[in-house]
mmCIF file of C-alpha atoms and ligand atoms in Angstrom:
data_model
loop_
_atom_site.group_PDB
_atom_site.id
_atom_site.type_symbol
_atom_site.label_atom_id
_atom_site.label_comp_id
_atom_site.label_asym_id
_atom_site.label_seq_id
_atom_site.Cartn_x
_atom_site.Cartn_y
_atom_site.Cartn_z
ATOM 1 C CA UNK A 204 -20.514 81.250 -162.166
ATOM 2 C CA UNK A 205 -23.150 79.095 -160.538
ATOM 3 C CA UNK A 206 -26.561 80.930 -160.368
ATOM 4 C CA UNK A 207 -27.745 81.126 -156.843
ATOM 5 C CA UNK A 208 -30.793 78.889 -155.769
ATOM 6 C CA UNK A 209 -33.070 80.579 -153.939
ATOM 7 C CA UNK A 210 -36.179 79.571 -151.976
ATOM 8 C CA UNK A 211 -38.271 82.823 -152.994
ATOM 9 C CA UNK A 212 -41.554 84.557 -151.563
ATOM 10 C CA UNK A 213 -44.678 84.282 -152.553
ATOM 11 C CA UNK A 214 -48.281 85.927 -152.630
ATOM 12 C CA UNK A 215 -50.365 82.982 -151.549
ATOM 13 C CA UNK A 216 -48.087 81.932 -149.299
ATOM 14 C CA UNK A 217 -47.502 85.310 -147.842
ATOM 15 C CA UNK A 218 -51.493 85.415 -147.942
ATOM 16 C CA UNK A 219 -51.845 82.640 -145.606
ATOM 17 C CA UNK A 220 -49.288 83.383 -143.282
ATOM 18 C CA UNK A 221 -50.433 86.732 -142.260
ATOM 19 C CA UNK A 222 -51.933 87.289 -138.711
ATOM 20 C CA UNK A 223 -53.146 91.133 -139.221
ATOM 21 C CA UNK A 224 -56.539 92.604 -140.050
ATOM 22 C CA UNK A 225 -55.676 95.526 -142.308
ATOM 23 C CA UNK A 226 -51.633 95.449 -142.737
ATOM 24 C CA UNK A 227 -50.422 93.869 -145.519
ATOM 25 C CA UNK A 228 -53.882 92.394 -147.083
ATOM 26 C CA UNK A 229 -52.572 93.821 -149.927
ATOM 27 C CA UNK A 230 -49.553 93.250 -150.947
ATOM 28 C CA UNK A 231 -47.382 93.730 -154.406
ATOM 29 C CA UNK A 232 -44.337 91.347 -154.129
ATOM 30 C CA UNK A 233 -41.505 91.607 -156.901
ATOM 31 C CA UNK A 234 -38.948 88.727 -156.766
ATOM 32 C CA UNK A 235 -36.728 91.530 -158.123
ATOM 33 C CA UNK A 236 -36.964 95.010 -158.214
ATOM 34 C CA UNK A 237 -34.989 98.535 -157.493
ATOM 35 C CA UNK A 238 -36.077 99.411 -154.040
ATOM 36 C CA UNK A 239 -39.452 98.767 -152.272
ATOM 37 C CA UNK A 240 -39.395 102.247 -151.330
ATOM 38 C CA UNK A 241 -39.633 103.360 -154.498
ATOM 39 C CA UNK A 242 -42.279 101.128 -155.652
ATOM 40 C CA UNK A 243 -44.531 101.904 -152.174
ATOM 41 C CA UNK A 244 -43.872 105.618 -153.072
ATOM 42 C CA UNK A 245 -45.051 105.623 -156.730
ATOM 43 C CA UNK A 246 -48.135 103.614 -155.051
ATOM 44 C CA UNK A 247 -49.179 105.318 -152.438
ATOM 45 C CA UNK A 248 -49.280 108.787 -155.509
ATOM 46 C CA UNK A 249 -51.680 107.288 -157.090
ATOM 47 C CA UNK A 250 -54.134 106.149 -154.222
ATOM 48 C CA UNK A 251 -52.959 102.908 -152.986
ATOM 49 C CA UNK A 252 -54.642 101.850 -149.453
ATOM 50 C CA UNK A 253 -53.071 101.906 -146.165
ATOM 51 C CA UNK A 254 -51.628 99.172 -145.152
ATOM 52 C CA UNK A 255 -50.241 98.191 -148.407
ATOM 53 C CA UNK A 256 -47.245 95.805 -148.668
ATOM 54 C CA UNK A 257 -44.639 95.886 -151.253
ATOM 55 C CA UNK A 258 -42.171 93.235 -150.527
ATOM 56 C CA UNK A 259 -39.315 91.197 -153.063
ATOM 57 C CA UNK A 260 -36.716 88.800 -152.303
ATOM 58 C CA UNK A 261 -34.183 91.057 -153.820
ATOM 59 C CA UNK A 262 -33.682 94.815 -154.629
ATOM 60 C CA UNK A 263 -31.152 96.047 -157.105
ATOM 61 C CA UNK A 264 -31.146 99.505 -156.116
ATOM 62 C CA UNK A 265 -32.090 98.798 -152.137
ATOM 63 C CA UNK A 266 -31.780 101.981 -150.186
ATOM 64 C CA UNK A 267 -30.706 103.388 -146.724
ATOM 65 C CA UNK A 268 -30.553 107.519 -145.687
ATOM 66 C CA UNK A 269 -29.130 109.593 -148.083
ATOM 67 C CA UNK A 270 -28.809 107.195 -151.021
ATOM 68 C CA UNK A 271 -26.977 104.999 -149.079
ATOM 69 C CA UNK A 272 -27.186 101.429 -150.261
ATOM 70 C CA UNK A 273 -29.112 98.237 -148.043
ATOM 71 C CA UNK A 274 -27.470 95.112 -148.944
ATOM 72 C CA UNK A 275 -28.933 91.989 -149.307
ATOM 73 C CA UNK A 276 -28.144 89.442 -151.190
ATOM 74 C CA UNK A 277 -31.414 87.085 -153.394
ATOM 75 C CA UNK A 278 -33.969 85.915 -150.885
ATOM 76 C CA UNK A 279 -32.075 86.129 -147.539
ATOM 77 C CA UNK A 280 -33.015 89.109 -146.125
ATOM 78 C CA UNK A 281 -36.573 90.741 -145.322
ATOM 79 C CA UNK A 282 -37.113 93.615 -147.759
ATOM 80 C CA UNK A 283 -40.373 95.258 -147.316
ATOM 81 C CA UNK A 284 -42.071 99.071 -147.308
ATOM 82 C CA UNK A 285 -45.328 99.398 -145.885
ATOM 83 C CA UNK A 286 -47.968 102.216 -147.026
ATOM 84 C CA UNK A 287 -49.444 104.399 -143.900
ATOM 85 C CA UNK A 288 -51.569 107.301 -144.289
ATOM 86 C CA UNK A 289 -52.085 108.445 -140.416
ATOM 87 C CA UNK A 290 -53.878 111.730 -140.951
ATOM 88 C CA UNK A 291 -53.872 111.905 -137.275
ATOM 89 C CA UNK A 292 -50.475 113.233 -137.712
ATOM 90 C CA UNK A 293 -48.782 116.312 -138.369
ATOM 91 C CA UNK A 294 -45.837 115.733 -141.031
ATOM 92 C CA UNK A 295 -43.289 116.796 -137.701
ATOM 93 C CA UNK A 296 -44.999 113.710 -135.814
ATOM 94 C CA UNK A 297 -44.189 111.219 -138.655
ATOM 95 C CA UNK A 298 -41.446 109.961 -136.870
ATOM 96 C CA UNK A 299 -43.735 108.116 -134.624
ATOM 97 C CA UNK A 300 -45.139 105.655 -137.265
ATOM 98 C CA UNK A 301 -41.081 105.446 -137.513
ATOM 99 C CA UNK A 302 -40.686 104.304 -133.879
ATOM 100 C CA UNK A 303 -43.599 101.853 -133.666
ATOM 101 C CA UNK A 304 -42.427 99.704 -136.413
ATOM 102 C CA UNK A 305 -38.966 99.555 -135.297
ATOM 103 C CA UNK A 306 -40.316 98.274 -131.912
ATOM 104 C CA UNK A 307 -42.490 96.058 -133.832
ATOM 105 C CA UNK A 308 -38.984 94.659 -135.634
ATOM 106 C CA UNK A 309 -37.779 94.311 -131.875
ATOM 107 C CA UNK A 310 -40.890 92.451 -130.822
ATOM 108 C CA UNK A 311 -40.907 89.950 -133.775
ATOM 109 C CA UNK A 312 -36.932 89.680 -133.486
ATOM 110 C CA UNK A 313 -37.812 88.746 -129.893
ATOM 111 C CA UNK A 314 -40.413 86.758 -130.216
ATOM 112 C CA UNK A 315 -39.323 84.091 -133.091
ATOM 113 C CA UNK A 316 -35.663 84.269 -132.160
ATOM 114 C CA UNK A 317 -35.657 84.608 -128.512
ATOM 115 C CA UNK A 318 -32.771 87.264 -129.122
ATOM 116 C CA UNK A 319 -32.717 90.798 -127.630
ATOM 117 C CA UNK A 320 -32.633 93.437 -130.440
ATOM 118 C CA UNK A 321 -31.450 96.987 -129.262
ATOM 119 C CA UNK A 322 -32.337 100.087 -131.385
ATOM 120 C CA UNK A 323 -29.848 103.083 -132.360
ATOM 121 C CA UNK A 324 -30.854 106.113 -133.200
ATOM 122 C CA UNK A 325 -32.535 107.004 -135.691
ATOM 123 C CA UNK A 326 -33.476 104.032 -137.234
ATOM 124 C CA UNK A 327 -30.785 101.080 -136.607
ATOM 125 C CA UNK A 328 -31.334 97.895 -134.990
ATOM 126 C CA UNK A 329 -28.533 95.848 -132.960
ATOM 127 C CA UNK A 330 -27.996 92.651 -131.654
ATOM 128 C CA UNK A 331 -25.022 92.769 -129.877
ATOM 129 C CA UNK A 332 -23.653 95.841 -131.057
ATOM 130 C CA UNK A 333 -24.246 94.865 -134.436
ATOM 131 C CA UNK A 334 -27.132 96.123 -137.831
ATOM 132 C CA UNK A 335 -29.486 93.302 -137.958
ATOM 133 C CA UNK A 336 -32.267 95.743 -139.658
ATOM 134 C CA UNK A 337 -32.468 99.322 -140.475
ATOM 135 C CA UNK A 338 -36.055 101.809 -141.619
ATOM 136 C CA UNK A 339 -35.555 103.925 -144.233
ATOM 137 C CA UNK A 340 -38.822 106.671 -143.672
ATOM 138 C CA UNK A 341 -40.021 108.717 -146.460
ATOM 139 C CA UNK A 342 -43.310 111.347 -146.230
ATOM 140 C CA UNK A 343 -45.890 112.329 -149.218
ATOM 141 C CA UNK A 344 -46.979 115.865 -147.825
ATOM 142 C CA UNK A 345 -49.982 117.215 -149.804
ATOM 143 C CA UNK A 346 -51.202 120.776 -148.814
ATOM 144 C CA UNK A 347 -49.201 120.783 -145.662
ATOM 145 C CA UNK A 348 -50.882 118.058 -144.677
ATOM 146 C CA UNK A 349 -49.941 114.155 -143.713
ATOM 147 C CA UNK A 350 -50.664 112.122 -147.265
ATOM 148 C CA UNK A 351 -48.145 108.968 -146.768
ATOM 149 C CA UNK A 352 -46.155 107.971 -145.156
ATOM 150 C CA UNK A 353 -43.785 104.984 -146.517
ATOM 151 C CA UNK A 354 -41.541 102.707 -144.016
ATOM 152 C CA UNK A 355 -38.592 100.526 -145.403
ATOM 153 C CA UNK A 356 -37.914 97.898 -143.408
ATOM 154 C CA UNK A 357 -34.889 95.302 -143.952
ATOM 155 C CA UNK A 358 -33.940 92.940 -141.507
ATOM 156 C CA UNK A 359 -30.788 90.418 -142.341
ATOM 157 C CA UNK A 360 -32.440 87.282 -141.483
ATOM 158 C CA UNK A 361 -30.704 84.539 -143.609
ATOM 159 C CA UNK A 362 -27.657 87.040 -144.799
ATOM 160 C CA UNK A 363 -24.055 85.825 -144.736
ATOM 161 C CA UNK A 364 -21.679 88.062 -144.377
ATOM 162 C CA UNK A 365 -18.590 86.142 -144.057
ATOM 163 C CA UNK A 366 -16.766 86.333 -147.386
ATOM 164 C CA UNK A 367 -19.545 88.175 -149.090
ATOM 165 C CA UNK A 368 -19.777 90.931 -151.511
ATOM 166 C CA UNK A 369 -19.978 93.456 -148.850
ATOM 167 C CA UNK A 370 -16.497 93.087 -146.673
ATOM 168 C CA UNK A 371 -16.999 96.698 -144.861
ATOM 169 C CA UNK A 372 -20.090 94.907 -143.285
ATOM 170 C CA UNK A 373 -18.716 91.965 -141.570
ATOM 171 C CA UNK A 374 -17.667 93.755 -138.538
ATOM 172 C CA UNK A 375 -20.581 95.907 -138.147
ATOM 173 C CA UNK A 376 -23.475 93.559 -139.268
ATOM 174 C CA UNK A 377 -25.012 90.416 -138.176
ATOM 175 C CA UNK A 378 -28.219 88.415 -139.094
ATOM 176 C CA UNK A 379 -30.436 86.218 -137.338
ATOM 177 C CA UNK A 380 -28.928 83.190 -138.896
ATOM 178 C CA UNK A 381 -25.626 84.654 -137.884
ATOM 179 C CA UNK A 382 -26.715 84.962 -134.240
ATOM 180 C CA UNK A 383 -28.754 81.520 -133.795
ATOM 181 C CA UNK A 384 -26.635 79.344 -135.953
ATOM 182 C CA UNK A 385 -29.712 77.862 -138.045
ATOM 183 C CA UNK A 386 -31.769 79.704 -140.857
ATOM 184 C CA UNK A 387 -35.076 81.799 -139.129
ATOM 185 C CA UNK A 388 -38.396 81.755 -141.554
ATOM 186 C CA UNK A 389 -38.439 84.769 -143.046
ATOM 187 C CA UNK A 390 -42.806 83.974 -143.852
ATOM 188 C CA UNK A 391 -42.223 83.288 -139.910
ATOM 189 C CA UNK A 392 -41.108 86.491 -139.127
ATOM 190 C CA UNK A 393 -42.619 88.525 -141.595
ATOM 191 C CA UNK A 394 -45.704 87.415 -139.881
ATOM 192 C CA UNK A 395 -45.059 88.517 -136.690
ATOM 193 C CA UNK A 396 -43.523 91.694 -137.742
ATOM 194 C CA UNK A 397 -46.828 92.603 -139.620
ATOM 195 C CA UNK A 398 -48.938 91.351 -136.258
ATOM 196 C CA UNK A 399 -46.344 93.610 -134.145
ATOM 197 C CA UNK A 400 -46.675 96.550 -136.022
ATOM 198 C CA UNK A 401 -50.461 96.626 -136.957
ATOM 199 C CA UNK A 402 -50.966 96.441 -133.164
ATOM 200 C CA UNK A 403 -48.290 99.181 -131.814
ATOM 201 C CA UNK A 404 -49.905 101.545 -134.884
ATOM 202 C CA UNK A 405 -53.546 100.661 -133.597
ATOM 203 C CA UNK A 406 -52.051 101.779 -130.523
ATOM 204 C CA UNK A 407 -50.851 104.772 -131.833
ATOM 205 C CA UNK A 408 -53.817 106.042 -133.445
ATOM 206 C CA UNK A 409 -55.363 105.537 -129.824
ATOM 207 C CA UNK A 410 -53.181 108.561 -128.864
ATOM 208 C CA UNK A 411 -50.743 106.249 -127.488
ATOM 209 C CA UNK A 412 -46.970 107.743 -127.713
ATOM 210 C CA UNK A 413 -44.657 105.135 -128.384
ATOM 211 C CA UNK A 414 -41.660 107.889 -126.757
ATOM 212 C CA UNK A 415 -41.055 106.348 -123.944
ATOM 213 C CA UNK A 416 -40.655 102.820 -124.498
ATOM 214 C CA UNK A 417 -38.531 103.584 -127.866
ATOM 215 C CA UNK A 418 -36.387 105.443 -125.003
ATOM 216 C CA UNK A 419 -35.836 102.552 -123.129
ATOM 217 C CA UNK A 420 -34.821 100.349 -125.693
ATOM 218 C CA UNK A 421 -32.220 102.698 -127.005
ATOM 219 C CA UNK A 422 -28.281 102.201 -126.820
ATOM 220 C CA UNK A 423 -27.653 105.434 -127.534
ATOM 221 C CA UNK A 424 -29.632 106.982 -124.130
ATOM 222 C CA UNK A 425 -26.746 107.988 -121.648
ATOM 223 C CA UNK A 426 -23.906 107.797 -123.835
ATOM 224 C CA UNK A 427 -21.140 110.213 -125.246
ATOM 225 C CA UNK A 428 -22.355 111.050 -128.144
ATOM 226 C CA UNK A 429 -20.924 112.554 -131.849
ATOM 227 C CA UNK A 430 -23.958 113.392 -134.274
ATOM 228 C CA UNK A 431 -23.235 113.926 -137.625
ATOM 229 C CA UNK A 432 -25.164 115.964 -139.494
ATOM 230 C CA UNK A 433 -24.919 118.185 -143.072
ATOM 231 C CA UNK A 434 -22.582 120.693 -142.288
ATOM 232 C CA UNK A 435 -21.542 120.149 -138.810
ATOM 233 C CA UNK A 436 -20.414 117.584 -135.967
ATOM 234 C CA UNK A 437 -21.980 117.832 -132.848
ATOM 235 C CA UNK A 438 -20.772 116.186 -129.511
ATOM 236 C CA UNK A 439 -22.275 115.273 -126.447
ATOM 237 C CA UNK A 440 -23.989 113.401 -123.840
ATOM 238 C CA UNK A 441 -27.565 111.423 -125.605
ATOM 239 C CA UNK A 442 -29.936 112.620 -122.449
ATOM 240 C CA UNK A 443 -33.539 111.622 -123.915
ATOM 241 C CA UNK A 444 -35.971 111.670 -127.081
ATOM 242 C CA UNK A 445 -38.994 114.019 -127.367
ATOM 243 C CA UNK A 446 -42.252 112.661 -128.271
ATOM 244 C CA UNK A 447 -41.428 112.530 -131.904
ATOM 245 C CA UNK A 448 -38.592 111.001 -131.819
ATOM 246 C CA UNK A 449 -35.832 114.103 -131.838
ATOM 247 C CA UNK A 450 -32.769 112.925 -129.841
ATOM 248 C CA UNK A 451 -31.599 115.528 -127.147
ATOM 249 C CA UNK A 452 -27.730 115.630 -126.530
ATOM 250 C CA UNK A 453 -26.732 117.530 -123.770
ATOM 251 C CA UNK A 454 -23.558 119.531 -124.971
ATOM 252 C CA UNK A 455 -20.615 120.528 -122.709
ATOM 253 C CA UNK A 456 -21.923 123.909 -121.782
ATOM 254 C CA UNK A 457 -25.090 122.168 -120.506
ATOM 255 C CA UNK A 458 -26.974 123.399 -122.971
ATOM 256 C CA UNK A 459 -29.458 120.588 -124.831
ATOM 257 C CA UNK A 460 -29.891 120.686 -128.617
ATOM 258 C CA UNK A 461 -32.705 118.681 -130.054
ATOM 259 C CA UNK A 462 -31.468 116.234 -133.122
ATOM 260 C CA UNK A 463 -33.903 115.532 -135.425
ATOM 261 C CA UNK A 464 -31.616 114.078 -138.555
ATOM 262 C CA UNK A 465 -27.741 113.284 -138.307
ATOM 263 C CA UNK A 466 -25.851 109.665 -137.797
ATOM 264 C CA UNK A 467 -24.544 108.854 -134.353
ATOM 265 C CA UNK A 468 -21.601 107.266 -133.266
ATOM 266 C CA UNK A 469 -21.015 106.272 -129.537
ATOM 267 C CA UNK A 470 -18.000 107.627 -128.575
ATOM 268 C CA UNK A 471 -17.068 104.969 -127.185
ATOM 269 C CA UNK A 472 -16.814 103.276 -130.856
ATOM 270 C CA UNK A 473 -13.596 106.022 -131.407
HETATM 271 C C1 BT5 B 225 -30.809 102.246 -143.124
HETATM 272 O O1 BT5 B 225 -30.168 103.357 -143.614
HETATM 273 O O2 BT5 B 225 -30.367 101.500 -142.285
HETATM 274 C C2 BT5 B 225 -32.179 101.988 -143.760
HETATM 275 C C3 BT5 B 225 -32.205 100.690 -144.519
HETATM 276 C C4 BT5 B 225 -33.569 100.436 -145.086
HETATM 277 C C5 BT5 B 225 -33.537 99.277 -146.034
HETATM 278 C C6 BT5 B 225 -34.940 98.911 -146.494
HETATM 279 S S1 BT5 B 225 -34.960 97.437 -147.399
HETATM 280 C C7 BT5 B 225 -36.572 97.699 -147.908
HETATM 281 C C8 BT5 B 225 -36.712 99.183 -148.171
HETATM 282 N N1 BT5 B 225 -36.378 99.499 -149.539
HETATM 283 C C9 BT5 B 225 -35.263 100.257 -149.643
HETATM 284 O O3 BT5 B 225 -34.739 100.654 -150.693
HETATM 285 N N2 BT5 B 225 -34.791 100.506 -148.387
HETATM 286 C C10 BT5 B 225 -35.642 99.934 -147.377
HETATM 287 P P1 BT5 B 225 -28.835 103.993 -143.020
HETATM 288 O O4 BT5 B 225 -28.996 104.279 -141.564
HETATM 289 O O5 BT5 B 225 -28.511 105.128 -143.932
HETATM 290 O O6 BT5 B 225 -27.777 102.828 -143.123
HETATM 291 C C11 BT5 B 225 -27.198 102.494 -144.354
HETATM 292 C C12 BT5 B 225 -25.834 101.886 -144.028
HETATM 293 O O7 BT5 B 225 -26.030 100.601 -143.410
HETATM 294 C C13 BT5 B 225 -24.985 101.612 -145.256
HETATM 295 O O8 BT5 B 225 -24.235 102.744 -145.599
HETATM 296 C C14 BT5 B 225 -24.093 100.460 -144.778
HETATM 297 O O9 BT5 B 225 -23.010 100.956 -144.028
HETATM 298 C C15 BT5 B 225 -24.990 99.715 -143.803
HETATM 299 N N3 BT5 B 225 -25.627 98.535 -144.433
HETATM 300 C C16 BT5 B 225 -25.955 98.302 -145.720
HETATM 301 N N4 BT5 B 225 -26.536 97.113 -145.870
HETATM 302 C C17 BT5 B 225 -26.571 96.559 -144.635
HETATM 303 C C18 BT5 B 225 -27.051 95.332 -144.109
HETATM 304 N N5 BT5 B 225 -27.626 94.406 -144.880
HETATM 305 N N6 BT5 B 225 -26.907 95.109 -142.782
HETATM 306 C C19 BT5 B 225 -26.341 96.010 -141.957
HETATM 307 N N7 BT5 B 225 -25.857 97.183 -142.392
HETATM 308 C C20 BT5 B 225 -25.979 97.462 -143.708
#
């Protein structure tokens, strides 16, 4: 077997490229490791600041919801949690540090690509249809109270998926590289991302609600609907989100349930 060569992260580098004033000024990066997640978890126990970056070029126990696995193969994709600790929040309201970075992943898509990233609910984003990034969000809840809040972020920048290690994904995934036909700098974009969300969170703590323009950007808004979630199947029509982020499907009786967890498909997928 030939061992991959791979153009890896690093500190200095990831030091010099960042745009932000508090996100990501410190920043733990592993060229290996099980799952950022983890690692931002077991930080942010034991004190570490907000804004706190844990970032590697490859994770051998990545994760999505419910121990499902991220793929990405050695220093092609972005793999990154980020440390928040927004005690303006109630835990129920934690979904909004949710929905401002995964606009901030839409703005930086945007903004070094040029291509025009969709979101699914909860936590997907789509080019075309198609996972270019998911957020993987995980609360520390001391006392009742806000303590953490940890986002994972990947985003397939560089992946290939065409005869890969991961055949179930080469229908429903894409990456940048995929998309634009030429590698995307994933310094470049990490960058941006970190610019993107520091602002939209800044925003945030303002008392802005990111709601409404998450709404917009949503394929799932208007669409026959079938949430999955533990224990049942529900199916409907996706009318709106609340303010934190629960999708509202109206059902067949007209009567409108509010979603907070579950995995949707469009019905229109079959
Ligand atoms: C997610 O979960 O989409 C959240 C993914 C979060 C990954 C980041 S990477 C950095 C941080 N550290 C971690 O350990 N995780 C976070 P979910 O909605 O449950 O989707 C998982 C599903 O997406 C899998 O079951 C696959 O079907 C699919 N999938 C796996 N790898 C993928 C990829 N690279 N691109 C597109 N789809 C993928």
């Amino acid at each position: 077997m030939v061992a991959m060569q791979v153009s890896g992260l690093s500190v200095p580098e990831i030091n010099a490229a960042l745009e932000t004033s508090w996100l990501g000024q410190q920043v733990v990066y592993h060229s290996c490791v099980g799952s950022t997640n983890d690692e931002a978890k077991g930080l942010a126990e034991v004190g570490a600041p907000e804004g706190t970056l844990v970032i590697a070029d490859y994770q051998t126990a990545g994760r999505g919801r419910l121990d499902r696995l991220w793929w990405s193969p050695p220093g092609s994709g972005l793999l990154l949690s980020l440390i928040f600790r927004p005690t303006f929040l109630m835990p129920q309201q934690a979904q909004r540090v949710a929905m401002v970075c995964s606009l901030a992943v839409c703005d930086a898509v945007a903004e070094v690509t040029g291509l025009a990233p969709a979101i699914k609910w909860p936590n997907d984003v789509l080019i075309e249809g198609r996972k270019v990034g998911g957020l993987l969000t995980e609360l520390g809840i001391a006392a009742s109270r806000l303590d953490h809040v940890v986002v994972g972020i990947g985003v397939n920048v560089n992946v290939e998926f065409e005869g890969s290690g991961a055949p179930a994904l080469m229908t429903s995934a894409t990456s940048l590289k995929a998309e634009l036909g030429s590698e995307v700098s994933r310094l470049m974009l990490l960058a941006a991302l970190l610019r993107c969300v520091e602002a939209r969170y800044e925003r945030l703590r303002a008392g802005v609600l990111p709601h409404d323009e998450w709404q917009s950007r949503l394929v799932t808004l208007g669409q026959a609907v079938r949430v999955t979630m533990p224990g049942r199947v529900l199916a409907g029509r996706a009318v709106g989100v609340d303010a934190d982020g629960a999708l509202l499907v109206r059902r067949s009786d007209g009567e409108t349930e509010r979603v907070l967890a579950g995995d949707v498909t469009l019905r229109s997928e079959g």
